[in-house]
Tab-separated table of C-alpha atoms in Angstrom:
chain	number	residue	atom	x	y	z
W	1	MET	CA	18.590	-52.403	-231.833
W	2	PHE	CA	17.875	-54.557	-234.857
W	3	ALA	CA	14.793	-56.674	-235.394
W	4	ASP	CA	14.084	-58.650	-238.584
W	5	LYS	CA	15.677	-56.708	-241.413
W	6	LEU	CA	14.108	-57.380	-244.803
W	7	LEU	CA	14.291	-61.035	-245.807
W	8	LEU	CA	16.587	-62.968	-243.564
W	9	GLN	CA	18.682	-62.976	-240.463
W	10	LEU	CA	20.278	-66.130	-239.246
W	11	LEU	CA	22.248	-67.721	-236.503
W	12	VAL	CA	23.961	-70.964	-237.500
W	13	LEU	CA	25.661	-73.106	-234.898
W	14	SER	CA	25.870	-76.485	-236.652
W	15	SER	CA	28.501	-77.796	-239.058
W	16	THR	CA	26.106	-77.756	-241.997
W	17	ALA	CA	26.597	-75.233	-244.798
W	18	VAL	CA	23.930	-72.565	-245.133
W	19	GLN	CA	22.272	-71.328	-248.283
W	20	ILE	CA	20.890	-67.813	-248.345
W	21	SER	CA	18.435	-66.819	-251.032
W	22	GLY	CA	16.416	-63.708	-251.664
W	23	GLU	CA	15.667	-61.111	-254.263
W	24	GLN	CA	19.408	-60.524	-254.715
W	25	GLY	CA	20.047	-64.192	-255.639
W	26	ILE	CA	21.639	-67.125	-253.846
W	27	ARG	CA	24.582	-66.807	-251.487
W	28	ARG	CA	26.446	-69.284	-249.348
W	29	THR	CA	28.290	-68.941	-246.095
W	30	SER	CA	30.153	-71.354	-243.883
W	31	ALA	CA	28.807	-72.717	-240.646
W	32	ASN	CA	29.350	-71.435	-237.129
W	33	VAL	CA	28.479	-67.829	-237.918
W	34	ALA	CA	26.061	-65.189	-236.763
W	35	GLY	CA	25.055	-63.096	-239.742
W	36	GLU	CA	22.526	-60.786	-241.318
W	37	TYR	CA	21.420	-60.444	-244.923
W	38	ILE	CA	19.953	-57.178	-246.243
W	39	ALA	CA	18.038	-58.083	-249.384
W	40	GLU	CA	17.291	-54.440	-250.225
W	41	SER	CA	20.981	-53.762	-250.829
W	42	GLY	CA	22.234	-57.297	-251.353
W	43	PHE	CA	24.483	-56.867	-248.322
W	44	TYR	CA	25.479	-59.756	-246.065
W	45	GLN	CA	27.929	-59.899	-243.205
W	46	SER	CA	28.668	-62.382	-240.448
W	47	ILE	CA	30.824	-63.053	-237.410
W	48	THR	CA	32.710	-66.304	-237.008
W	49	LEU	CA	31.842	-68.106	-233.784
W	50	THR	CA	33.955	-70.554	-231.816
W	51	GLY	CA	31.788	-73.500	-232.818
W	52	GLU	CA	30.855	-74.207	-229.223
W	53	LYS	CA	27.271	-74.437	-228.057
W	54	PRO	CA	25.626	-71.157	-227.014
W	55	LEU	CA	26.567	-70.009	-223.533
W	56	VAL	CA	22.848	-69.606	-222.995
W	57	GLU	CA	19.784	-70.110	-225.159
W	58	SER	CA	16.160	-69.521	-224.194
W	59	GLN	CA	12.814	-68.626	-225.675
W	60	SER	CA	10.903	-65.827	-223.984
W	61	LYS	CA	7.350	-64.734	-224.626
W	62	TYR	CA	8.679	-62.265	-227.182
W	63	GLN	CA	11.839	-63.662	-228.781
W	64	ASN	CA	14.609	-66.217	-228.976
W	65	ILE	CA	17.613	-65.255	-226.840
W	66	LYS	CA	21.176	-66.475	-227.316
W	67	VAL	CA	24.568	-65.515	-225.977
W	68	VAL	CA	27.320	-67.022	-228.110
W	69	GLN	CA	31.102	-66.852	-228.077
W	70	SER	CA	32.928	-65.447	-231.102
W	71	LYS	CA	36.591	-65.779	-232.030
W	72	TYR	CA	37.281	-62.048	-232.225
W	73	TYR	CA	34.357	-60.086	-230.786
W	74	GLY	CA	33.951	-61.912	-227.466
W	75	LYS	CA	30.442	-62.656	-226.277
W	76	VAL	CA	27.636	-61.813	-228.676
W	77	LEU	CA	23.989	-61.181	-227.737
W	78	VAL	CA	21.638	-62.460	-230.444
W	79	LEU	CA	17.863	-61.917	-230.407
W	80	ASP	CA	15.752	-63.757	-232.969
W	81	GLY	CA	18.878	-64.444	-234.973
W	82	VAL	CA	19.984	-60.809	-235.108
W	83	ILE	CA	23.192	-59.521	-233.509
W	84	GLN	CA	22.397	-56.923	-230.845
W	85	LEU	CA	25.840	-56.267	-229.419
W	86	THR	CA	29.283	-57.729	-228.916
W	87	GLU	CA	31.709	-57.258	-226.064
W	88	LYS	CA	34.335	-55.827	-228.428
W	89	ASP	CA	32.428	-53.057	-230.211
W	90	GLY	CA	29.300	-52.585	-228.112
W	91	ASP	CA	30.926	-49.498	-226.627
W	92	SER	CA	30.567	-47.472	-229.830
W	93	TYR	CA	26.783	-47.690	-230.157
W	94	ASN	CA	25.932	-47.578	-226.465
W	95	GLU	CA	28.297	-44.775	-225.475
W	96	MET	CA	27.007	-42.654	-228.339
W	97	MET	CA	23.383	-43.337	-227.471
W	98	VAL	CA	24.111	-41.933	-224.021
W	99	HIS	CA	26.920	-39.411	-223.674
W	100	PRO	CA	26.083	-36.869	-226.399
W	101	VAL	CA	22.594	-36.431	-224.976
W	102	MET	CA	23.619	-36.596	-221.313
W	103	PHE	CA	26.406	-34.041	-221.712
W	104	SER	CA	24.184	-31.812	-223.850
W	105	HIS	CA	21.832	-31.365	-220.895
W	106	ARG	CA	23.257	-29.241	-218.104
W	107	MET	CA	21.614	-31.184	-215.262
W	108	PRO	CA	20.141	-34.577	-216.298
W	109	LYS	CA	18.679	-35.611	-212.956
W	110	ARG	CA	15.777	-37.753	-214.178
W	111	VAL	CA	16.270	-40.089	-217.132
W	112	LEU	CA	13.949	-42.491	-218.934
W	113	ILE	CA	15.357	-45.403	-220.963
W	114	ILE	CA	12.947	-47.178	-223.305
W	115	GLY	CA	14.282	-50.535	-224.512
W	116	GLY	CA	17.950	-51.390	-224.143
W	117	GLY	CA	17.226	-54.646	-222.330
W	118	ASP	CA	20.888	-55.650	-222.495
W	119	GLY	CA	21.629	-52.938	-219.909
W	120	TYR	CA	24.605	-51.335	-221.633
W	121	VAL	CA	22.885	-47.972	-222.171
W	122	LEU	CA	21.792	-47.994	-218.531
W	123	SER	CA	25.345	-48.620	-217.322
W	124	GLU	CA	26.598	-45.638	-219.326
W	125	VAL	CA	23.842	-43.338	-218.016
W	126	LEU	CA	24.854	-44.201	-214.460
W	127	LYS	CA	28.375	-42.849	-215.077
W	128	HIS	CA	26.912	-39.348	-214.835
W	129	PRO	CA	26.890	-38.160	-211.188
W	130	GLU	CA	24.058	-35.691	-211.887
W	131	VAL	CA	21.638	-38.624	-212.297
W	132	GLU	CA	19.276	-39.091	-209.357
W	133	HIS	CA	16.533	-41.242	-210.875
W	134	VAL	CA	16.391	-43.623	-213.864
W	135	ASP	CA	13.274	-45.389	-215.103
W	136	HIS	CA	14.240	-48.307	-217.312
W	137	VAL	CA	11.298	-49.680	-219.312
W	138	ASP	CA	11.568	-52.904	-221.292
W	139	LEU	CA	9.083	-55.573	-222.322
W	140	ASP	CA	11.214	-58.687	-221.960
W	141	SER	CA	12.419	-59.593	-218.477
W	142	ALA	CA	14.152	-62.686	-219.877
W	143	VAL	CA	16.684	-60.580	-221.830
W	144	ILE	CA	17.556	-58.652	-218.690
W	145	ASP	CA	17.943	-61.869	-216.692
W	146	VAL	CA	20.356	-63.263	-219.285
W	147	CYS	CA	22.412	-60.078	-219.530
W	148	ARG	CA	22.665	-59.719	-215.752
W	149	ASN	CA	24.598	-62.987	-215.675
W	150	HIS	CA	26.638	-62.893	-218.876
W	151	PHE	CA	27.921	-59.346	-219.411
W	152	PRO	CA	30.261	-57.224	-217.268
W	153	TRP	CA	27.756	-54.369	-216.894
W	154	GLY	CA	25.081	-56.725	-215.537
W	155	SER	CA	25.113	-55.142	-212.078
W	156	ALA	CA	23.732	-51.841	-213.431
W	157	TRP	CA	20.184	-52.703	-212.337
W	158	ASP	CA	21.386	-53.025	-208.734
W	159	ASP	CA	22.073	-49.288	-208.528
W	160	PRO	CA	19.511	-47.720	-206.132
W	161	ARG	CA	18.834	-44.929	-208.624
W	162	VAL	CA	17.386	-47.441	-211.090
W	163	HIS	CA	13.695	-48.311	-211.249
W	164	LEU	CA	13.000	-51.223	-213.594
W	165	HIS	CA	9.609	-51.567	-215.278
W	166	PHE	CA	8.539	-54.483	-217.472
W	167	ALA	CA	6.083	-52.684	-219.700
W	168	ASP	CA	5.361	-51.319	-223.153
W	169	GLY	CA	7.323	-48.085	-223.527
W	170	SER	CA	4.524	-46.200	-225.275
W	171	LYS	CA	1.960	-47.205	-222.649
W	172	PHE	CA	4.352	-46.311	-219.835
W	173	LEU	CA	4.585	-42.778	-221.189
W	174	ASP	CA	0.809	-42.447	-221.156
W	175	GLU	CA	1.013	-42.383	-217.354
W	176	THR	CA	4.017	-40.050	-217.111
W	177	GLU	CA	3.499	-36.564	-215.732
W	178	ASP	CA	4.292	-33.579	-217.914
W	179	GLY	CA	7.896	-32.366	-217.846
W	180	PHE	CA	9.182	-35.085	-215.501
W	181	TYR	CA	12.343	-36.132	-217.346
W	182	GLN	CA	15.334	-34.135	-218.473
W	183	VAL	CA	16.542	-36.868	-220.839
W	184	ILE	CA	14.779	-39.719	-222.645
W	185	ILE	CA	16.787	-42.364	-224.505
W	186	GLN	CA	15.034	-44.849	-226.767
W	187	ASP	CA	17.124	-47.904	-227.638
W	188	SER	CA	14.541	-49.860	-229.593
W	189	SER	CA	14.445	-52.432	-232.365
W	190	ASP	CA	13.591	-51.644	-235.973
W	191	PRO	CA	10.098	-50.267	-236.664
W	192	PHE	CA	9.673	-52.045	-240.004
W	193	THR	CA	10.987	-54.700	-242.374
W	194	TRP	CA	10.218	-55.957	-245.893
W	195	ASN	CA	8.752	-59.287	-246.949
W	196	ASP	CA	9.791	-61.430	-249.907
W	197	LYS	CA	7.246	-59.628	-252.092
W	198	GLY	CA	8.950	-56.311	-251.496
W	199	GLU	CA	6.132	-55.108	-249.252
W	200	LYS	CA	6.791	-53.018	-246.164
W	201	VAL	CA	5.826	-54.790	-242.935
W	202	GLU	CA	5.429	-52.860	-239.702
W	203	LEU	CA	6.957	-54.471	-236.612
W	204	PRO	CA	5.718	-54.138	-232.996
W	205	SER	CA	8.254	-51.407	-232.217
W	206	ASN	CA	6.680	-49.243	-234.931
W	207	THR	CA	4.531	-47.640	-232.231
W	208	LEU	CA	7.722	-46.206	-230.697
W	209	TYR	CA	8.300	-44.254	-233.919
W	210	SER	CA	4.768	-42.937	-234.278
W	211	LYS	CA	3.881	-39.260	-234.113
W	212	GLU	CA	1.659	-39.874	-231.093
W	213	HIS	CA	4.573	-41.478	-229.221
W	214	PHE	CA	6.923	-38.628	-230.130
W	215	ARG	CA	4.303	-36.168	-228.906
W	216	ASN	CA	4.121	-38.063	-225.607
W	217	ILE	CA	7.901	-37.942	-225.278
W	218	GLU	CA	7.979	-34.197	-225.923
W	219	ARG	CA	5.252	-33.713	-223.293
W	220	SER	CA	7.140	-35.838	-220.729
W	221	LEU	CA	10.324	-33.804	-221.056
W	222	SER	CA	11.162	-30.635	-219.148
W	223	SER	CA	11.305	-27.362	-221.081
W	224	ASP	CA	15.028	-27.940	-221.660
W	225	GLY	CA	14.651	-31.691	-222.191
W	226	ILE	CA	16.403	-33.779	-224.827
W	227	PHE	CA	15.324	-36.974	-226.595
W	228	ASN	CA	17.782	-39.368	-228.255
W	229	PHE	CA	16.741	-42.447	-230.223
W	230	GLN	CA	18.142	-45.176	-232.447
W	231	ALA	CA	17.734	-43.959	-236.033
W	232	GLU	CA	19.140	-46.686	-238.288
W	233	THR	CA	21.800	-46.405	-241.012
W	234	PHE	CA	21.905	-43.948	-243.885
W	235	ASN	CA	23.390	-46.646	-246.148
W	236	ILE	CA	20.047	-48.396	-246.693
W	237	GLU	CA	17.524	-46.392	-248.689
W	238	SER	CA	14.433	-47.317	-246.665
W	239	ASP	CA	16.272	-46.448	-243.445
W	240	LEU	CA	17.360	-43.098	-244.861
W	241	GLU	CA	13.758	-42.335	-245.767
W	242	GLY	CA	12.862	-43.166	-242.170
W	243	ILE	CA	15.516	-40.794	-240.823
W	244	VAL	CA	14.076	-37.940	-242.879
W	245	ASP	CA	10.518	-38.717	-241.752
W	246	TRP	CA	11.366	-39.178	-238.056
W	247	ARG	CA	13.318	-35.936	-237.963
W	248	LYS	CA	10.423	-34.013	-239.489
W	249	GLN	CA	8.054	-35.708	-237.074
W	250	ALA	CA	10.171	-34.698	-234.066
W	251	ILE	CA	10.150	-31.054	-235.149
W	252	ASP	CA	6.418	-31.201	-235.900
W	253	VAL	CA	5.608	-32.269	-232.316
W	254	GLY	CA	7.573	-29.389	-230.798
W	255	PHE	CA	11.307	-30.098	-230.714
W	256	GLU	CA	13.276	-27.035	-231.734
W	257	ASN	CA	16.034	-29.030	-233.355
W	258	ALA	CA	16.750	-32.639	-234.401
W	259	ARG	CA	20.195	-33.734	-235.584
W	260	TYR	CA	21.398	-37.057	-236.970
W	261	GLY	CA	24.629	-38.358	-235.477
W	262	SER	CA	26.673	-41.138	-237.056
W	263	ILE	CA	28.361	-44.076	-235.317
W	264	SER	CA	30.979	-46.438	-236.732
W	265	ILE	CA	30.394	-50.033	-235.624
W	266	SER	CA	31.720	-52.989	-237.563
W	267	THR	CA	29.176	-55.591	-236.434
W	268	TYR	CA	26.066	-53.724	-237.616
W	269	PRO	CA	24.991	-53.933	-241.259
W	270	THR	CA	27.084	-51.594	-243.475
W	271	GLY	CA	29.293	-50.737	-240.475
W	272	GLN	CA	27.294	-47.609	-239.617
W	273	ILE	CA	24.251	-46.703	-237.541
W	274	GLY	CA	22.991	-43.424	-236.168
W	275	PHE	CA	20.840	-41.582	-233.676
W	276	LEU	CA	18.559	-38.560	-233.770
W	277	LEU	CA	19.192	-36.109	-230.959
W	278	CYS	CA	16.137	-33.902	-230.470
W	279	GLU	CA	16.363	-30.744	-228.353
W	280	LYS	CA	13.465	-28.717	-226.982
W	281	SER	CA	15.669	-25.673	-226.346
W	282	VAL	CA	18.956	-25.319	-228.208
W	283	THR	CA	20.097	-22.340	-226.127
W	284	SER	CA	19.701	-24.347	-222.905
W	285	CYS	CA	22.296	-26.932	-223.938
W	286	SER	CA	25.746	-27.199	-222.390
W	287	THR	CA	28.629	-25.170	-223.733
W	288	PRO	CA	31.775	-26.909	-225.023
W	289	GLU	CA	33.616	-25.785	-221.886
W	290	GLU	CA	30.948	-27.324	-219.654
W	291	VAL	CA	31.070	-30.606	-221.569
W	292	ASN	CA	34.859	-30.800	-221.288
W	293	GLU	CA	34.765	-29.996	-217.579
W	294	ARG	CA	32.164	-32.642	-216.804
W	295	TYR	CA	33.904	-35.263	-218.945
W	296	THR	CA	37.235	-34.623	-217.232
W	297	SER	CA	35.552	-34.964	-213.839
W	298	MET	CA	33.898	-38.215	-214.924
W	299	LEU	CA	37.267	-39.663	-215.929
W	300	LYS	CA	38.861	-38.608	-212.643
W	301	ASN	CA	36.146	-40.540	-210.836
W	302	GLY	CA	37.044	-43.700	-212.723
W	303	ARG	CA	34.106	-43.626	-215.141
W	304	GLU	CA	35.974	-43.967	-218.406
W	305	THR	CA	34.766	-44.245	-221.991
W	306	SER	CA	36.482	-46.032	-224.858
W	307	TYR	CA	34.650	-44.637	-227.920
W	308	TYR	CA	33.065	-41.361	-226.848
W	309	HIS	CA	35.056	-38.209	-226.200
W	310	PRO	CA	33.882	-34.563	-226.228
W	311	LYS	CA	34.981	-33.878	-229.806
W	312	LEU	CA	32.178	-36.194	-230.903
W	313	GLN	CA	29.625	-33.725	-229.507
W	314	GLN	CA	30.058	-32.003	-232.872
W	315	SER	CA	31.970	-34.277	-235.225
W	316	SER	CA	29.469	-37.157	-235.046
W	317	PHE	CA	26.933	-34.822	-236.692
W	318	ASP	CA	29.253	-34.057	-239.627
W	319	LEU	CA	27.859	-36.258	-242.393
W	320	PRO	CA	28.771	-37.102	-245.978
W	321	LEU	CA	27.453	-34.380	-248.269
W	322	TRP	CA	24.873	-36.582	-250.001
W	323	VAL	CA	23.500	-37.708	-246.613
W	324	GLU	CA	23.321	-34.163	-245.255
W	325	LYS	CA	21.446	-33.026	-248.356
W	326	ARG	CA	18.887	-35.825	-247.969
W	327	ILE	CA	18.293	-35.324	-244.252
W	328	TYR	CA	18.321	-31.526	-244.059
W	329	GLN	CA	17.301	-30.817	-247.652
W	330	ASN	CA	17.180	-27.028	-248.096
W	331	GLU	CA	17.577	-26.213	-244.399
W	332	SER	CA	20.619	-24.714	-242.800
W	333	LYS	CA	21.797	-27.424	-240.429
W	334	THR	CA	21.523	-26.192	-236.844
W	335	ILE	CA	24.321	-27.168	-234.495
W	336	SER	CA	23.946	-26.517	-230.783
W	337	SER	CA	26.965	-26.250	-228.515
W	338	GLU	CA	29.457	-25.358	-231.233
W	339	MET	CA	32.713	-27.107	-230.353
């Protein structure tokens, strides 16, 4: 999810104290932590590790990969010094990236996942019995290899419905036929950061947030298709500006509606992140009764969730007033599938 955010992210595994400096001044933290500093807001948070060596550490063509053990959050996946997920609270982000969009579509047979190399999103998609075909597209095979062996959902890629592609997500879509997928989920890293001069710096994943890419996604979806993507936190001003822009962009390329949903997750900066759920046809979405029926059936078949439940089909889109005003401005917020 997160790539370099503003000035500094760090992973410290030695016994030496660390000094953090940036436009907000100098800060100190103890050793044996995985943490992230947001210079734009002066926010820093970290997780205490056990002090042991990483369970695995490698350098791929694209990034540094670590799996470390924490005292409270279990195993932690860290890419280029940035926490991606933990065993304890990874359910909140990944279940919400998947189940609101999957239940919103009445028959999500063909699904595309862009990013999400840790495999958690994939494992949640596969809980839906309607799924017949999943294309999972990720650049870095090394991340997938690590997660296969170190996380409990690592067998997800063995499911015969899954087709794994090591490729650029935007280029993969160039070859996709029109209307092939019912659902597309984009679990990508941040599209931009800021340097120490306060200048905005575009990151490689920026192409996945471009208007051309969104247009390709809209084209690749069926007439009732739905797109869900990682849309940052509303607690950081530059991210909130991005949310507003990406939502407008989604509607400009042809989505009838785009709604920002909020997720509580303690190990991400500010404890909150969100997603934008973009629908091509609001009236084609599942009714509350259909969502409840399918969820109950999923539970009976042993496919449980620990964060998501059907009430979140609506309540996750209920935002603080100041956030709703910024995102929707003078619009009347459209809610499909009133619960």
